[in-house]
Structures are given as C-alpha cells and as structure tokens.
Short mmCIF file of C-alpha atoms in Angstrom, two decimals:
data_model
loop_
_atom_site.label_atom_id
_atom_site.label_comp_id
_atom_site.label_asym_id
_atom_site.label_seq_id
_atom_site.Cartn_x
_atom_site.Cartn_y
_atom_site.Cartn_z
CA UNK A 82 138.81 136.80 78.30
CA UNK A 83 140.90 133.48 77.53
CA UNK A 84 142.98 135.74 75.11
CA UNK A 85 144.10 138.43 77.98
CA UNK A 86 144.76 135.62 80.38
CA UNK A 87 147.18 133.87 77.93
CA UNK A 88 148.73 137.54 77.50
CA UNK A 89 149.01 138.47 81.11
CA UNK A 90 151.00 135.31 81.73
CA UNK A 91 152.84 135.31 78.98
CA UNK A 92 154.04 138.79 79.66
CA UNK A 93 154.49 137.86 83.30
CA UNK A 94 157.09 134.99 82.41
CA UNK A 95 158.64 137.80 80.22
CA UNK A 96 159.23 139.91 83.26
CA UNK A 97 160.66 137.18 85.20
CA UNK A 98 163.54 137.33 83.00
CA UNK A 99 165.11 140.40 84.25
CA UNK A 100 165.09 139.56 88.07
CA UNK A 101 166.16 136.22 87.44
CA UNK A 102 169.15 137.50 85.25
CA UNK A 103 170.52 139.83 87.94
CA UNK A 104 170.01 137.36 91.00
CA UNK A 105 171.25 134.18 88.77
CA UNK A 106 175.53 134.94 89.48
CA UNK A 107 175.40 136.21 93.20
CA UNK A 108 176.13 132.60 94.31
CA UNK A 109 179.11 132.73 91.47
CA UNK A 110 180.93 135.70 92.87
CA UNK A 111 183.68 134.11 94.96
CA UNK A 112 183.86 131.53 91.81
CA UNK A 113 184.22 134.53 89.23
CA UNK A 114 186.94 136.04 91.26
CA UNK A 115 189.21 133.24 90.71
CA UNK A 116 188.49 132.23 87.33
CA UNK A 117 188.64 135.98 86.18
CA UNK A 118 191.65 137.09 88.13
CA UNK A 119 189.46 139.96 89.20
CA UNK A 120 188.94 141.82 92.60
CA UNK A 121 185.64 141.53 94.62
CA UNK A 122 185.28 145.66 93.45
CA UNK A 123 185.62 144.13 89.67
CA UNK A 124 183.05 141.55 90.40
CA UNK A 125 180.54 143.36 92.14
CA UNK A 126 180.61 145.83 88.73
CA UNK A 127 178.87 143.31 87.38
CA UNK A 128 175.97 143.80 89.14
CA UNK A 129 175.76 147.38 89.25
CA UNK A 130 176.53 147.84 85.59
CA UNK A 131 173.25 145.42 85.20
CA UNK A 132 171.06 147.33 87.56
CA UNK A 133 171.91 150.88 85.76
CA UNK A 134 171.40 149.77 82.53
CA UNK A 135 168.15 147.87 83.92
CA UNK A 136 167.21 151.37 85.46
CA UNK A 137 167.94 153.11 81.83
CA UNK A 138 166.56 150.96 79.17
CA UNK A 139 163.27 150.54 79.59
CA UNK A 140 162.52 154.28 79.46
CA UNK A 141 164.08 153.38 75.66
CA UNK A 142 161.95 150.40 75.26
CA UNK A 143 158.39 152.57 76.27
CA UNK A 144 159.16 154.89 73.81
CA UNK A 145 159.62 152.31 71.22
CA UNK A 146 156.52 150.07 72.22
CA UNK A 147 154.43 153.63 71.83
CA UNK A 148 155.39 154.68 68.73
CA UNK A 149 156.08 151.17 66.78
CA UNK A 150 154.27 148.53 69.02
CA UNK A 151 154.50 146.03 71.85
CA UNK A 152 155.43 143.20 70.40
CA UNK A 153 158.51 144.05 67.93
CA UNK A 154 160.41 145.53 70.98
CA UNK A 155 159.84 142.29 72.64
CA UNK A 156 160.91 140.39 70.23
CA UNK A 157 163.98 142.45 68.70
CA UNK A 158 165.24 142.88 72.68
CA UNK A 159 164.48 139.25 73.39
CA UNK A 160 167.68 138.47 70.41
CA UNK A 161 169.61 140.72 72.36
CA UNK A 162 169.27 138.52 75.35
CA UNK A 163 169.80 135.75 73.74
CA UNK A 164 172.85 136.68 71.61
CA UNK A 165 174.58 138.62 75.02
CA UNK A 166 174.43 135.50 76.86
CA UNK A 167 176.01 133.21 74.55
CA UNK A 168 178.79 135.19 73.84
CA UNK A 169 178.51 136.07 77.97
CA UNK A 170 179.14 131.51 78.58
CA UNK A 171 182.31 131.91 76.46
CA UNK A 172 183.75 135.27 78.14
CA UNK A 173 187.09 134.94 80.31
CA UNK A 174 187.66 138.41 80.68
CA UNK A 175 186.40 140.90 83.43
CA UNK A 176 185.80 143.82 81.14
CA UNK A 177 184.17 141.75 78.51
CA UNK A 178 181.92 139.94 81.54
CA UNK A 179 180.73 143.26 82.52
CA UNK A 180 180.02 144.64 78.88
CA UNK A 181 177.76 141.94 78.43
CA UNK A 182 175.94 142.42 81.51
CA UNK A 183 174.74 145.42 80.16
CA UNK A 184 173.87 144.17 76.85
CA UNK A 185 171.89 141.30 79.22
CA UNK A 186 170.08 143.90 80.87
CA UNK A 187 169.17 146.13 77.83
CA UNK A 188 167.86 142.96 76.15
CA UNK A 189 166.20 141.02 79.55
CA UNK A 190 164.51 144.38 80.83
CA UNK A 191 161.44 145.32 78.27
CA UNK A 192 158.86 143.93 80.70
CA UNK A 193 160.30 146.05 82.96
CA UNK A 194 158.13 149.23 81.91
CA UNK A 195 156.50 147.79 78.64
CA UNK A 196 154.66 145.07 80.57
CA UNK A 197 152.48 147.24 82.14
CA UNK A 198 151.40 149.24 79.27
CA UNK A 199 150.56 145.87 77.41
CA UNK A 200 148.30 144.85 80.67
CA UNK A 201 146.83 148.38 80.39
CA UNK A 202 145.92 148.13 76.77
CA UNK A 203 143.51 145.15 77.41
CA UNK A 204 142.62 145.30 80.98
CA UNK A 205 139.88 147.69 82.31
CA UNK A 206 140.68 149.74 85.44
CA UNK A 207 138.65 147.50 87.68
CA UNK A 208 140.47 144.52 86.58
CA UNK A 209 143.60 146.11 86.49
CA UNK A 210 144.76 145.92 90.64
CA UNK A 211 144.62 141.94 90.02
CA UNK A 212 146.12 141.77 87.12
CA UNK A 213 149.08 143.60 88.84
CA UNK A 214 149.38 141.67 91.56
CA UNK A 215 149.53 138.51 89.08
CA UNK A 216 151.47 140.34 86.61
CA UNK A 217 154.25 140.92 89.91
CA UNK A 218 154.27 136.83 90.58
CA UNK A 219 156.89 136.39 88.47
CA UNK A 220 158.96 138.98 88.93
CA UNK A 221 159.19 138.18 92.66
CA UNK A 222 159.89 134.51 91.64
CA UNK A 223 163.22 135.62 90.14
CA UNK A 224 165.04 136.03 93.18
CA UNK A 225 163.63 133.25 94.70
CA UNK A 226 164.38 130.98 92.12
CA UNK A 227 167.71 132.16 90.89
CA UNK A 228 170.00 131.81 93.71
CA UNK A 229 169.19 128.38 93.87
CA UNK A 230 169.38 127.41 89.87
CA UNK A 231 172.61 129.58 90.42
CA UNK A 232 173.80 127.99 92.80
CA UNK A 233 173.39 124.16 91.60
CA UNK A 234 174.55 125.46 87.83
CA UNK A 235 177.88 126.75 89.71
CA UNK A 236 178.96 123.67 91.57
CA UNK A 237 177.74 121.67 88.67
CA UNK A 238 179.27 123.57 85.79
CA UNK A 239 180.70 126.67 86.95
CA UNK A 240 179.86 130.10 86.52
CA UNK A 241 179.69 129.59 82.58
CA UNK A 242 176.80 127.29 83.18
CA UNK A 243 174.49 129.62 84.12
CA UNK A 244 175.05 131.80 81.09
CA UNK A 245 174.21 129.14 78.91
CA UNK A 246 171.12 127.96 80.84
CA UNK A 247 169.84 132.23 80.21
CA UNK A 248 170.94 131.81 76.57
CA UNK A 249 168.29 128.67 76.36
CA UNK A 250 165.99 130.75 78.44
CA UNK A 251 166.01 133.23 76.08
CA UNK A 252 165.09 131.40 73.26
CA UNK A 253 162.22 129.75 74.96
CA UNK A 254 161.05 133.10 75.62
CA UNK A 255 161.30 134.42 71.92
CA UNK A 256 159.52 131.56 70.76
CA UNK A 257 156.63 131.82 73.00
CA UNK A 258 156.63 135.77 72.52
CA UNK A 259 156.85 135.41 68.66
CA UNK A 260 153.38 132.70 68.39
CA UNK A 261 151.33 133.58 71.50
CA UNK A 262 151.61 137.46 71.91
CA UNK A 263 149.61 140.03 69.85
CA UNK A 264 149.90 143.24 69.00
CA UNK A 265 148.24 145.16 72.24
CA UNK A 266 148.75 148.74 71.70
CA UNK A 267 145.89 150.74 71.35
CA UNK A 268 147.70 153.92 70.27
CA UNK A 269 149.66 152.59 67.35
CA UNK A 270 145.90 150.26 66.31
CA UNK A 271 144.54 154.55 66.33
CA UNK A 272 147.41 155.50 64.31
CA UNK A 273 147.06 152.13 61.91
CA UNK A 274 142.99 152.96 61.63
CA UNK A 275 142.99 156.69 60.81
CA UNK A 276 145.61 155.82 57.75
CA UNK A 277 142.88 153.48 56.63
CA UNK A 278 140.34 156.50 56.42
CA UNK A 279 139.62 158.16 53.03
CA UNK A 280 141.91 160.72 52.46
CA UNK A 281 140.74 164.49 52.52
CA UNK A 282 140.12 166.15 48.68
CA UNK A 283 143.44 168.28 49.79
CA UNK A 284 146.59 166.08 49.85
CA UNK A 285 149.21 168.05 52.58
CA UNK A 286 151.73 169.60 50.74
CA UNK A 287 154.73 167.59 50.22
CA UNK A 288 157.86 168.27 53.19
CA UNK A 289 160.59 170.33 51.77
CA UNK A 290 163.18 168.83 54.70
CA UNK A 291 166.39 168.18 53.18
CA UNK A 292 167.76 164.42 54.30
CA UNK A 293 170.35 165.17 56.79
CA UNK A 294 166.79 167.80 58.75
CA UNK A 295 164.86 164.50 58.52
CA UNK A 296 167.76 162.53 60.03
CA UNK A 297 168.50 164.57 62.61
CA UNK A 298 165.37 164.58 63.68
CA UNK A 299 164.96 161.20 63.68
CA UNK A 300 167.87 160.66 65.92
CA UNK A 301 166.94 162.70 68.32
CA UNK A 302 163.30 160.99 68.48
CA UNK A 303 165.36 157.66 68.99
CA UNK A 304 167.97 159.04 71.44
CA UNK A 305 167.21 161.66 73.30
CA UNK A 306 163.03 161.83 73.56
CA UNK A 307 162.43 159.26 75.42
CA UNK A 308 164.44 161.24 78.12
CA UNK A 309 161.58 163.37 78.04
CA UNK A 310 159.69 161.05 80.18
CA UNK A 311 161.44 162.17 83.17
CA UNK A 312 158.94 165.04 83.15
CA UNK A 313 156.75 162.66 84.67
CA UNK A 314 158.76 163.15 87.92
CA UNK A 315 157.55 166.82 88.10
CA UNK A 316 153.89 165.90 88.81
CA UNK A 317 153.40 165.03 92.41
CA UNK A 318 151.60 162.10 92.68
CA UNK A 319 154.48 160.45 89.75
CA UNK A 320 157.14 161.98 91.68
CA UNK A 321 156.12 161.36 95.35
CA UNK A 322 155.30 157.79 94.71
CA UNK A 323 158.48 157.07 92.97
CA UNK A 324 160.10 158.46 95.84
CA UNK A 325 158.88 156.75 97.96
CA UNK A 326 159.13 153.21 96.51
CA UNK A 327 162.99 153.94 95.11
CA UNK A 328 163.63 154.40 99.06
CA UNK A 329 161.76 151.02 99.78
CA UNK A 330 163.37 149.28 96.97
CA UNK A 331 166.74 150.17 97.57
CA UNK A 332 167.01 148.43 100.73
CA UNK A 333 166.31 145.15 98.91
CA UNK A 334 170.07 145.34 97.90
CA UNK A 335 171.56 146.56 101.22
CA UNK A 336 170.27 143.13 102.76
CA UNK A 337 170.63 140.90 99.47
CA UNK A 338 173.91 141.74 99.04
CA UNK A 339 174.86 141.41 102.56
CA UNK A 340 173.18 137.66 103.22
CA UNK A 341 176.05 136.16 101.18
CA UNK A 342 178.42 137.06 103.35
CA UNK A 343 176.81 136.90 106.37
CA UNK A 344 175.36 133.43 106.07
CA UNK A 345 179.07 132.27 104.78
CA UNK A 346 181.00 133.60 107.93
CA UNK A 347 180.33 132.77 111.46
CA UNK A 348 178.20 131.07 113.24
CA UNK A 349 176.51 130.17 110.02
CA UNK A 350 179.04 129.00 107.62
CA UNK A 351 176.37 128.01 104.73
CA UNK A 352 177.16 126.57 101.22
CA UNK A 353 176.27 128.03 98.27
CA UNK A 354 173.43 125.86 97.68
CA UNK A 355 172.12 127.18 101.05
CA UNK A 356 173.00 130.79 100.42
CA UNK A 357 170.62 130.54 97.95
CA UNK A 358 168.37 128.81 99.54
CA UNK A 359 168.18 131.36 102.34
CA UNK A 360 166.41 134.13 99.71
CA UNK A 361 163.02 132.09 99.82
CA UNK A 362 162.10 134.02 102.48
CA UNK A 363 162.04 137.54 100.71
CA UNK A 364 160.15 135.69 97.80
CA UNK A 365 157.59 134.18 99.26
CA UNK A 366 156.96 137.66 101.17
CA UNK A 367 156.82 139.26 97.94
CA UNK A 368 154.07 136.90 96.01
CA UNK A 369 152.11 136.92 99.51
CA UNK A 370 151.86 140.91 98.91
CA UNK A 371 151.69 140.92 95.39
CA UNK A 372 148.84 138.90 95.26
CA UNK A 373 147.16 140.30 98.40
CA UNK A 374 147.14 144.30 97.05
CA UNK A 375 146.27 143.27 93.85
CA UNK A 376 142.71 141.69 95.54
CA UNK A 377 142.33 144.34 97.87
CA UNK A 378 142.92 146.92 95.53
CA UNK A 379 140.48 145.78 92.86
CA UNK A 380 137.95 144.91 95.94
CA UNK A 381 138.41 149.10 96.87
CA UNK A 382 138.12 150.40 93.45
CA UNK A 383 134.56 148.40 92.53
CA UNK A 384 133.29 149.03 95.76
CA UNK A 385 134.33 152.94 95.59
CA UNK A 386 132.94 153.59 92.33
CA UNK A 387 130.20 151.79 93.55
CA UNK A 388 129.63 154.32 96.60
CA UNK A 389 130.62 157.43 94.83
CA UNK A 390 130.08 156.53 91.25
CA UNK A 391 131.10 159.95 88.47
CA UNK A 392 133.43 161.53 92.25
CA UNK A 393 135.50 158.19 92.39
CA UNK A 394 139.30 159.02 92.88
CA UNK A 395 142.15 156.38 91.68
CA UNK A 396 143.91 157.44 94.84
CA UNK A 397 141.61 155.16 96.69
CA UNK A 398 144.33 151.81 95.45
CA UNK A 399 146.95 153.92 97.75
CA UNK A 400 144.72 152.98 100.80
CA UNK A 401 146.27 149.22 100.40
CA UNK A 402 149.64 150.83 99.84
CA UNK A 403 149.50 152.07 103.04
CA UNK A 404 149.26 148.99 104.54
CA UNK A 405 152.60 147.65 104.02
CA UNK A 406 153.62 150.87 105.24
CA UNK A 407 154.80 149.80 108.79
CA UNK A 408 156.31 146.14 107.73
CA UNK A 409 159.17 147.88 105.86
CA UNK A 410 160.93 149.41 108.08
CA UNK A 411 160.33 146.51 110.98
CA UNK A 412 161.44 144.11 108.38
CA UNK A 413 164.56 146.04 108.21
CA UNK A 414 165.21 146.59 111.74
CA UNK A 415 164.24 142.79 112.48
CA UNK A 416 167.17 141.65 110.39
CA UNK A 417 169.75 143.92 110.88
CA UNK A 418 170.07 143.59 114.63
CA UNK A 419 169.31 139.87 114.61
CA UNK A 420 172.77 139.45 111.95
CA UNK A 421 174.36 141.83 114.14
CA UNK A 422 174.16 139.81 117.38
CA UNK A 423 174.38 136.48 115.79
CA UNK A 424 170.69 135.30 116.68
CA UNK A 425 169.35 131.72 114.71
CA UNK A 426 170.11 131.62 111.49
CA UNK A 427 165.91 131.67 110.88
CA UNK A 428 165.07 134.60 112.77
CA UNK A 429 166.83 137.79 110.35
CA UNK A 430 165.02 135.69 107.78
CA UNK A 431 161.40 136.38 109.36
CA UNK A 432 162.63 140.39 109.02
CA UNK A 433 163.12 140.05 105.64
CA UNK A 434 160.13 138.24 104.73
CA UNK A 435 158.20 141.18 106.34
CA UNK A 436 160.09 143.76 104.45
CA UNK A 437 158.95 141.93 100.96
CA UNK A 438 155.36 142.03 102.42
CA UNK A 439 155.36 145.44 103.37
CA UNK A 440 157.44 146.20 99.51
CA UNK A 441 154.93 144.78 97.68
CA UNK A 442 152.01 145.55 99.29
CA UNK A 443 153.09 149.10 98.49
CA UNK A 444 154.57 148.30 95.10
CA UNK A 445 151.51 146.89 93.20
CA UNK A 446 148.61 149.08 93.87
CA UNK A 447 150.85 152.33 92.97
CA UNK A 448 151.28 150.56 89.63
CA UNK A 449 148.20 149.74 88.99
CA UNK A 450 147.27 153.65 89.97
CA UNK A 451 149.85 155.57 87.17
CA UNK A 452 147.73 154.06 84.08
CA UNK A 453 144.83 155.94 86.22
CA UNK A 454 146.24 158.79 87.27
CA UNK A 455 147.84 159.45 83.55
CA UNK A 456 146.04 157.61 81.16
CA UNK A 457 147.70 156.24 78.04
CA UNK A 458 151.34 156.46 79.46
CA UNK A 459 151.56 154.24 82.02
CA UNK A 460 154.53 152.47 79.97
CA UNK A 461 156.45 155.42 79.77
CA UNK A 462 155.86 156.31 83.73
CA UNK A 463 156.49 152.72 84.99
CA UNK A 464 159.92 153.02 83.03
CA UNK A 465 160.66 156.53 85.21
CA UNK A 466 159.55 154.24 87.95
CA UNK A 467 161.85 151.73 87.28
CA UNK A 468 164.90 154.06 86.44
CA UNK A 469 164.42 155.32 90.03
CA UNK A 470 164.26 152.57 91.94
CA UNK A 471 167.10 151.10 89.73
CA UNK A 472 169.12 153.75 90.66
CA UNK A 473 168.65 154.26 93.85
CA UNK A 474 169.16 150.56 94.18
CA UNK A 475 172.66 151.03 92.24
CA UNK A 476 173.90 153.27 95.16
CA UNK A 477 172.50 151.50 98.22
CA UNK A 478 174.65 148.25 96.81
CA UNK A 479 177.52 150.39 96.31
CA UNK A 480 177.76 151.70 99.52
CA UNK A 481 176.08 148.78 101.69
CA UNK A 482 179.91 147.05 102.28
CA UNK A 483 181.55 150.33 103.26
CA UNK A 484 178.44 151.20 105.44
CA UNK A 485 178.84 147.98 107.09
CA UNK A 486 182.15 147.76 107.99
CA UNK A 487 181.64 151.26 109.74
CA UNK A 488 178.91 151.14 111.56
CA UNK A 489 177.62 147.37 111.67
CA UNK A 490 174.67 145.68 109.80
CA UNK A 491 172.12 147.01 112.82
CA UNK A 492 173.25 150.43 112.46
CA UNK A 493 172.82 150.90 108.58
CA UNK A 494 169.57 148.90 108.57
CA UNK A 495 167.99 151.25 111.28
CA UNK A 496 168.91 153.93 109.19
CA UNK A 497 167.58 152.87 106.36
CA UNK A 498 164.45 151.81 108.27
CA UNK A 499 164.64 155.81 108.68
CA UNK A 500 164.43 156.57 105.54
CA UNK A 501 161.83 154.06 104.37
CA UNK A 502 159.41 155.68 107.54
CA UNK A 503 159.73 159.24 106.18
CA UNK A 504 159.65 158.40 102.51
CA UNK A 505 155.81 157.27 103.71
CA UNK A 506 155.18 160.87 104.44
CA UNK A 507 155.42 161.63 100.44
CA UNK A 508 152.21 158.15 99.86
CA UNK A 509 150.50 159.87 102.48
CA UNK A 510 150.34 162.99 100.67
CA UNK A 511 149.68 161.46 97.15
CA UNK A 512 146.79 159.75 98.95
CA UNK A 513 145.56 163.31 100.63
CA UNK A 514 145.86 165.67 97.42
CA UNK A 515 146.76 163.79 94.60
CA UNK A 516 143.02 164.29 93.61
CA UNK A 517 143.46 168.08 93.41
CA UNK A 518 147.09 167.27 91.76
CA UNK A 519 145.18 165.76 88.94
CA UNK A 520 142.27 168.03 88.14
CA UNK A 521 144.60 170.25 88.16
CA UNK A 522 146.94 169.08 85.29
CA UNK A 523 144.12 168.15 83.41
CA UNK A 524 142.82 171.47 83.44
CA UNK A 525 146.11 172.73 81.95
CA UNK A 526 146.45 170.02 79.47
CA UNK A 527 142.42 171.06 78.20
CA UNK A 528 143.88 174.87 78.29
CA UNK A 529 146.81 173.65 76.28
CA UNK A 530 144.97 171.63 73.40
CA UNK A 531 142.37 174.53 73.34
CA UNK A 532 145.34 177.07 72.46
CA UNK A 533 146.56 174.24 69.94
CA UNK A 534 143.50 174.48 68.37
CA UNK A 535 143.16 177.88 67.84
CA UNK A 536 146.12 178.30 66.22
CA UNK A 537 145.58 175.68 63.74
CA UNK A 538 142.43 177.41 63.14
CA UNK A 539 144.33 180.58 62.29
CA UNK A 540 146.98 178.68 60.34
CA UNK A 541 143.97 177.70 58.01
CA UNK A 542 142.55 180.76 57.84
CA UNK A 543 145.61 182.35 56.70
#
C-alpha cells in the first residue's frame, strides 16, 4: 500500500505543475506590458494561448501513456517544461513569450488527463473517490500558491524571475518522476506479458506494407487518433457531465481574471503582493471540497455495494456531486454584486470561496465515476474532460473584460450563475439514467466483439 501512496503523491505534485504555471504571471501582467512594449490584448494572449494548448495536449499525452506507458510521457514532457522555461527567463519579445507558453503548457499538462489513469491502474474502485479528492489537493494549491510566489518573484526579480524559479521546478520534478515513479499501466504490462507467451506453431505471415503505408499510418496514429477520443462526448453520461463541469469551470476565469483589477482600483487599491494574496480564498474552498467528495464518495460507494451488492450503479458518486450543486451559482452571485457595489474588500471573497466548494465538490466524484462508467479509458476521457473545460474556460476569459465593461461585474456573474443552474439539469440526468446509458453501450460493444469474432472465424476458415 506504501508503494501507491508514494505514487499518488508523487503524481499529485506532478499535477500541481500545470495550475501553478498558468496562475504564476497574473501578478506580472502590468510588469510584462512595459518591459515587452506590448498591449494588455498581447499580454492577456499569454494566458489564453496556455489554457488552449492545456485544453489540447493532454488528449495527446493519454494516447501516448496507453499505447507506450505512463512514465516515458512524464518524463519526455517533463524536458519540455523544463527546456520552455529557460529559454521563456531569457525571452524579450511578445511573440516569442507567447510561443513558449504553449510549449509550457504542452510540457506542464500530462497530469492533466494521464494522472488519473495512473491512479486508476493501482487503485480499486472503492478506494478510488479518496484518492481523487487527494489526487485534486494539489492541483487546487496552484492557484493558491502561485499568485503569491508570483507576486514576491516580480517585485523581487521581475517577471523573468518567475520563469526561472518553473525552470528549477521542473527539474525537481523530473528527478523525482525519473527514481520514484513506476511503470503503472496495466494495458501496456498485458501487451508486454502476452509477447512473453510461447509463440503459436504458425508464425503470421510477414506484412507486405511498403515503407511510406507503414509511415503513414504511423502518423496518423500519432496525430490525428487521439482525436478520436472526442467520441467519448457522444455517450451521455461523458458528454452531460463534461457539460456541465466546462460551464462550472469556466466561471473560475470570469472572476480570476477580474480580481486583479478590481482589487487594484477603488476603494481597494491592493499591491501585488495582496492581489495575490486575495486568491486564498478560492483555494482553500477548493481543498475543503476536494477532500470532502472524495470521503463522501468512497463512504457511498462501500456502503452501496454493500446494500445492493451484483445491482450497484457508479452513478451513486454523482449523489455528492450534487451537493455542491447550489454553492456555484450563490458563490457567483455573492461576488459579483458585492464588487459591483463596492462592499468590504472580505465579503466578494466569501462568494468565491463558496463557488470553489460547490466546483469541487462536483468536480471530484465525476472523476472518480468515468474510470467506472468506462473502464480502462479513464485517461483518455479525463483528457476530453479537460479539453472542455479548457476551452470553455479560454472563451469565458476572452470575453469576461468586454462583458464587464457592458453590463457590470453583477450583471455577467448572475448570468453566468444562469448558466451554471441549468448546466445541473444535464448531472441530474446522468444521475437518473446514466445506468440505462451504460447497459446499454455495453450491450453494443458485446454485439460488436461478437461480430468481430465471427468474422475472424470465417477469415480462418477460408
């Protein structure tokens, strides 16, 4: 058991990497557009370039982990990292700065999506709701954390500063990666075990693919398949859930984009150092519900199968979910008309720290219910997960200052808070039929391999 604990929070620090990354240079912005000569539009490109490409990769980096292992993609993407943010501490150009915030992201964003197939390779589904909610400590540390190391590195250093405190990061991270993780993956440990077995009297004939065939093919295994994880999104409880969460999680940028500003302009007129400061509050509401579903759901699923034994459903973990339900979209409202009229600088806080309880209380047992509801690909579907939310994310920070300046921070948040409220509808009815959802897919995938197997049995005959 020692051995999975010393993987879980290994792979946890891992995973801390990419929120810390983005959050780390929002206290630099109004630093980077003097030393770059940029506009705020330029600058704030940095951050959306890094959420896209956080969105993207991972579906890249499941695909890789199933087919050639865990542990080489963290380690080969790790050296991205670290070579990206080197080269990021000596960049004085815009266009170069926001190249290399993609390269950060491709390299600081395998956790993202391979993390949880690594937790479900060695964790058994009881286990698994706690292991979440540990796994999602860290991750919810790196905004807390961030703004503040951000902060300090900026009026210490600069904005250069804090690139070379990720490039050191990095390499921390590589070294503990390369001596304490294992190989995990119980699909390419199958593949590794059946070329061990004595081979059949017949040898296969020998493939008559020319070079360029084989190449092609190749490519488009390495390009373009692991697009094919998007098919995921057809099947309703995948799709519904996602939806649901990409609505929640985009809000986190409408309001973390906005507290800069707000907290630097009257009647607050806060430092950097405070600005980040001020992002505790989402934090600690994030661990608080990370840690809470992952208990609760674990407590549901033992005593479920405990009740109902061979007719227990996965979609029991969604009965937590539901319970941060309702603090998302008071959250929401809580701060946006408490920034609009100017209330204590404290109070919008208490609104977002109810938001992050509400997020994650939703958040963690949904993960912890995809390596349930489709067994063995819970990498690939986090990573369709995560390319959602990142997304949707993208857009809400894109249009958050125009929205803003028309309407007013009360307006947008209560529309949002919309949203969030009628994205629940789509949880609800995951939790309702998602049982019937997936007898019924597995009923077409038995159909499917029976059909397979017939015509292999022809094949032979013939």
């Amino acid at each position: 058991m020692y051995i999975k604990v010393i993987i879980l929070i290994v792979v946890s620090i891992v995973t801390l990497a990419a929120p810390f990354v983005g959050n780390a240079f929002l206290p630099a912005f109004t630093i980077m557009l003097n030393t770059l000569h940029a506009s705020k539009t330029d600058v704030n490109m940095t951050s959306t370039v890094f959420l896209l490409a956080l969105g993207a990769c991972p579906m890249w980096h499941a695909y890789f982990s199933e087919r050639y292992g865990r542990r080489p993609v963290y380690i080969f993407t790790t050296i991205i990292f670290v070579i990206s943010s080197v080269a990021l501490a000596r960049a004085t150009d815009i266009g170069v700065v926001i190249g290399l915030r993609f390269l950060q992201a491709v390299g600081s964003s395998t956790a993202q999506s391979v993390g949880a197939g690594t937790l479900s390779d060695i964790f058994y589904p009881h286990q698994r709701g706690r292991a979440f909610g540990v796994y999602y400590v860290c991750p919810n540390l790196g905004p807390l954390l961030a703004p503040i190391f951000g902060g300090l590195l900026v009026q210490w250093r600069g904005w250069h500063a804090i690139a070379w405190f990720l490039a050191l990061y990095g390499v921390a991270m590589w070294i503990m990666l390369f001596i304490l993780l294992p190989e995990t993956s119980v699909a390419l440990k199958a593949r590794q075990a059946a070329r061990t077995l004595p081979s059949p009297t017949t040898t296969p004939p020998r493939s008559e693919k020319k070079w360029y065939t084989r190449l092609g093919e190749e490519t488009f295994n390495h390009c373009l398949r692991p697009l094919q994880s998007l098919q995921y999104l057809a099947f309703p409880p995948i799709g519904l859930t996602t939806l649901y969460i990409s609505i929640c999680f985009s809000c986190t940028f409408a309001y973390s984009t906005n507290i800069p500003y707000e907290y630097a302009a009257a009647p607050y007129y806060f430092s950097q150092i405070s600005i980040g400061l001020v992002f505790i509050a989402g934090c600690l509401g994030q661990i608080m519900g990370s840690v809470t579903s992952g208990k609760l759901s674990d407590m549901l699923v033992i005593r479920s199968k405990a009740q109902l034994g061979d007719a227990y459903r996965p979609e029991v973990r969604l009965k937590v979910s539901w319970l941060g339900v309702p603090f998302v979209p008071v959250g929401l409202l809580l701060y946006g008309w408490t920034i609009e009229t100017n209330q204590f600088w404290f109070i919008p806080l208490i609104g977002i720290f109810l938001f992050c309880i509400g997020l994650q209380l939703a958040n963690s047992p949904i993960i912890a219910y995809y390596s349930e509801a489709v067994p063995g690909k819970s990498a690939s579907i986090v990573a369709v997960h995560n390319l959602c939310r990142m997304f949707a994310g993208a857009l809400v920070s894109a249009v958050t200052p125009t929205a803003i300046a028309s309407i007013g921070t009360g307006w947008f948040m209560t529309i949002l808070a919309g949203f969030t409220a009628l994205g629940a509808l789509a949880l609800e009815a995951v939790r309702r039929w998602g049982g019937r959802w997936r007898e019924e897919r597995e009923e077409r995938e038995r159909e499917r391999e029976m059909v397979q197997a017939q015509e292999r049995g022809q094949e032979k005959k013939s």
